[in-house]
Amino acid sequence: MPQYFFNTSNGSPHIDDAGMELPDIGAARREAIRYGGSLLSDDPDMVMQDNGFRIDVVDAAGGHCFAVRVVIED
């Protein structure tokens, strides 16, 4: 199974060095949404940073797969 890494940023980056094996990119997208929701549920203020909150999902080779972004627009 492919391995995906979920790197987060909300002003300061956090690199996921463990990753997660998932069957496909669709499963990685669902996991990124669940993971982001969990983090924001624990600390909703993390989206208040200038650039919002972001999860960059990369594969085992380091290739960028997609990003999930949460921003507040006035």
mmCIF file of C-alpha atoms in Angstrom:
data_model
loop_
_atom_site.group_PDB
_atom_site.id
_atom_site.type_symbol
_atom_site.label_atom_id
_atom_site.label_comp_id
_atom_site.label_asym_id
_atom_site.label_seq_id
_atom_site.Cartn_x
_atom_site.Cartn_y
_atom_site.Cartn_z
ATOM 1 C CA MET A 1 0.000 0.000 0.000
ATOM 2 C CA PRO A 2 1.193 3.536 -0.708
ATOM 3 C CA GLN A 3 2.416 5.645 2.179
ATOM 4 C CA TYR A 4 1.292 9.244 2.626
ATOM 5 C CA PHE A 5 2.653 11.951 4.911
ATOM 6 C CA PHE A 6 0.503 14.742 6.354
ATOM 7 C CA ASN A 7 2.614 17.858 6.907
ATOM 8 C CA THR A 8 0.830 20.691 8.686
ATOM 9 C CA SER A 9 1.435 24.422 8.861
ATOM 10 C CA ASN A 10 -0.249 27.308 10.647
ATOM 11 C CA GLY A 11 2.596 29.750 10.876
ATOM 12 C CA SER A 12 5.159 27.103 11.800
ATOM 13 C CA PRO A 13 5.538 23.837 9.907
ATOM 14 C CA HIS A 14 5.251 20.350 11.367
ATOM 15 C CA ILE A 15 6.724 17.554 9.248
ATOM 16 C CA ASP A 16 5.062 14.156 9.551
ATOM 17 C CA ASP A 17 7.912 11.640 9.698
ATOM 18 C CA ALA A 18 5.712 8.592 10.394
ATOM 19 C CA GLY A 19 3.162 8.757 7.603
ATOM 20 C CA MET A 20 0.312 6.355 7.046
ATOM 21 C CA GLU A 21 -0.237 3.502 4.632
ATOM 22 C CA LEU A 22 -3.509 3.933 2.766
ATOM 23 C CA PRO A 23 -4.992 2.103 -0.214
ATOM 24 C CA ASP A 24 -5.186 5.090 -2.590
ATOM 25 C CA ILE A 25 -5.258 8.866 -3.016
ATOM 26 C CA GLY A 26 -8.986 8.988 -2.240
ATOM 27 C CA ALA A 27 -8.365 7.421 1.162
ATOM 28 C CA ALA A 28 -5.527 9.916 1.728
ATOM 29 C CA ARG A 29 -7.893 12.807 0.956
ATOM 30 C CA ARG A 30 -10.477 11.520 3.434
ATOM 31 C CA GLU A 31 -7.789 11.011 6.085
ATOM 32 C CA ALA A 32 -6.423 14.547 5.563
ATOM 33 C CA ILE A 33 -9.906 15.978 6.090
ATOM 34 C CA ARG A 34 -10.487 13.870 9.217
ATOM 35 C CA TYR A 35 -7.038 14.746 10.583
ATOM 36 C CA GLY A 36 -7.484 18.464 9.924
ATOM 37 C CA GLY A 37 -10.932 18.413 11.504
ATOM 38 C CA SER A 38 -9.542 16.721 14.584
ATOM 39 C CA LEU A 39 -6.725 19.253 14.941
ATOM 40 C CA LEU A 40 -9.086 22.192 14.472
ATOM 41 C CA SER A 41 -11.566 20.703 16.930
ATOM 42 C CA ASP A 42 -8.816 20.584 19.561
ATOM 43 C CA ASP A 43 -7.503 24.088 18.775
ATOM 44 C CA PRO A 44 -9.778 26.226 16.569
ATOM 45 C CA ASP A 45 -7.474 29.235 17.006
ATOM 46 C CA MET A 46 -4.851 27.579 14.812
ATOM 47 C CA VAL A 47 -6.737 28.808 11.737
ATOM 48 C CA MET A 48 -6.438 32.411 12.948
ATOM 49 C CA GLN A 49 -2.814 32.727 11.775
ATOM 50 C CA ASP A 50 -2.145 34.979 8.767
ATOM 51 C CA ASN A 51 -1.997 32.118 6.299
ATOM 52 C CA GLY A 52 -4.673 29.954 7.913
ATOM 53 C CA PHE A 53 -4.144 26.248 8.416
ATOM 54 C CA ARG A 54 -2.759 23.899 5.783
ATOM 55 C CA ILE A 55 -2.098 20.178 5.380
ATOM 56 C CA ASP A 56 0.247 19.209 2.556
ATOM 57 C CA VAL A 57 0.034 15.546 1.665
ATOM 58 C CA VAL A 58 3.119 14.003 0.082
ATOM 59 C CA ASP A 59 3.897 10.477 -1.043
ATOM 60 C CA ALA A 60 6.807 8.274 0.001
ATOM 61 C CA ALA A 61 8.970 9.696 -2.804
ATOM 62 C CA GLY A 62 8.362 13.240 -1.514
ATOM 63 C CA GLY A 63 6.013 14.187 -4.330
ATOM 64 C CA HIS A 64 3.249 16.660 -3.507
ATOM 65 C CA CYS A 65 -0.163 14.968 -3.868
ATOM 66 C CA PHE A 66 -2.543 17.715 -2.726
ATOM 67 C CA ALA A 67 -3.184 20.276 0.003
ATOM 68 C CA VAL A 68 -6.093 20.964 2.315
ATOM 69 C CA ARG A 69 -6.351 24.643 3.287
ATOM 70 C CA VAL A 70 -8.598 26.320 5.825
ATOM 71 C CA VAL A 71 -8.619 30.122 5.756
ATOM 72 C CA ILE A 72 -10.858 32.827 7.100
ATOM 73 C CA GLU A 73 -11.838 35.561 4.654
ATOM 74 C CA ASP A 74 -13.400 38.805 5.808
#
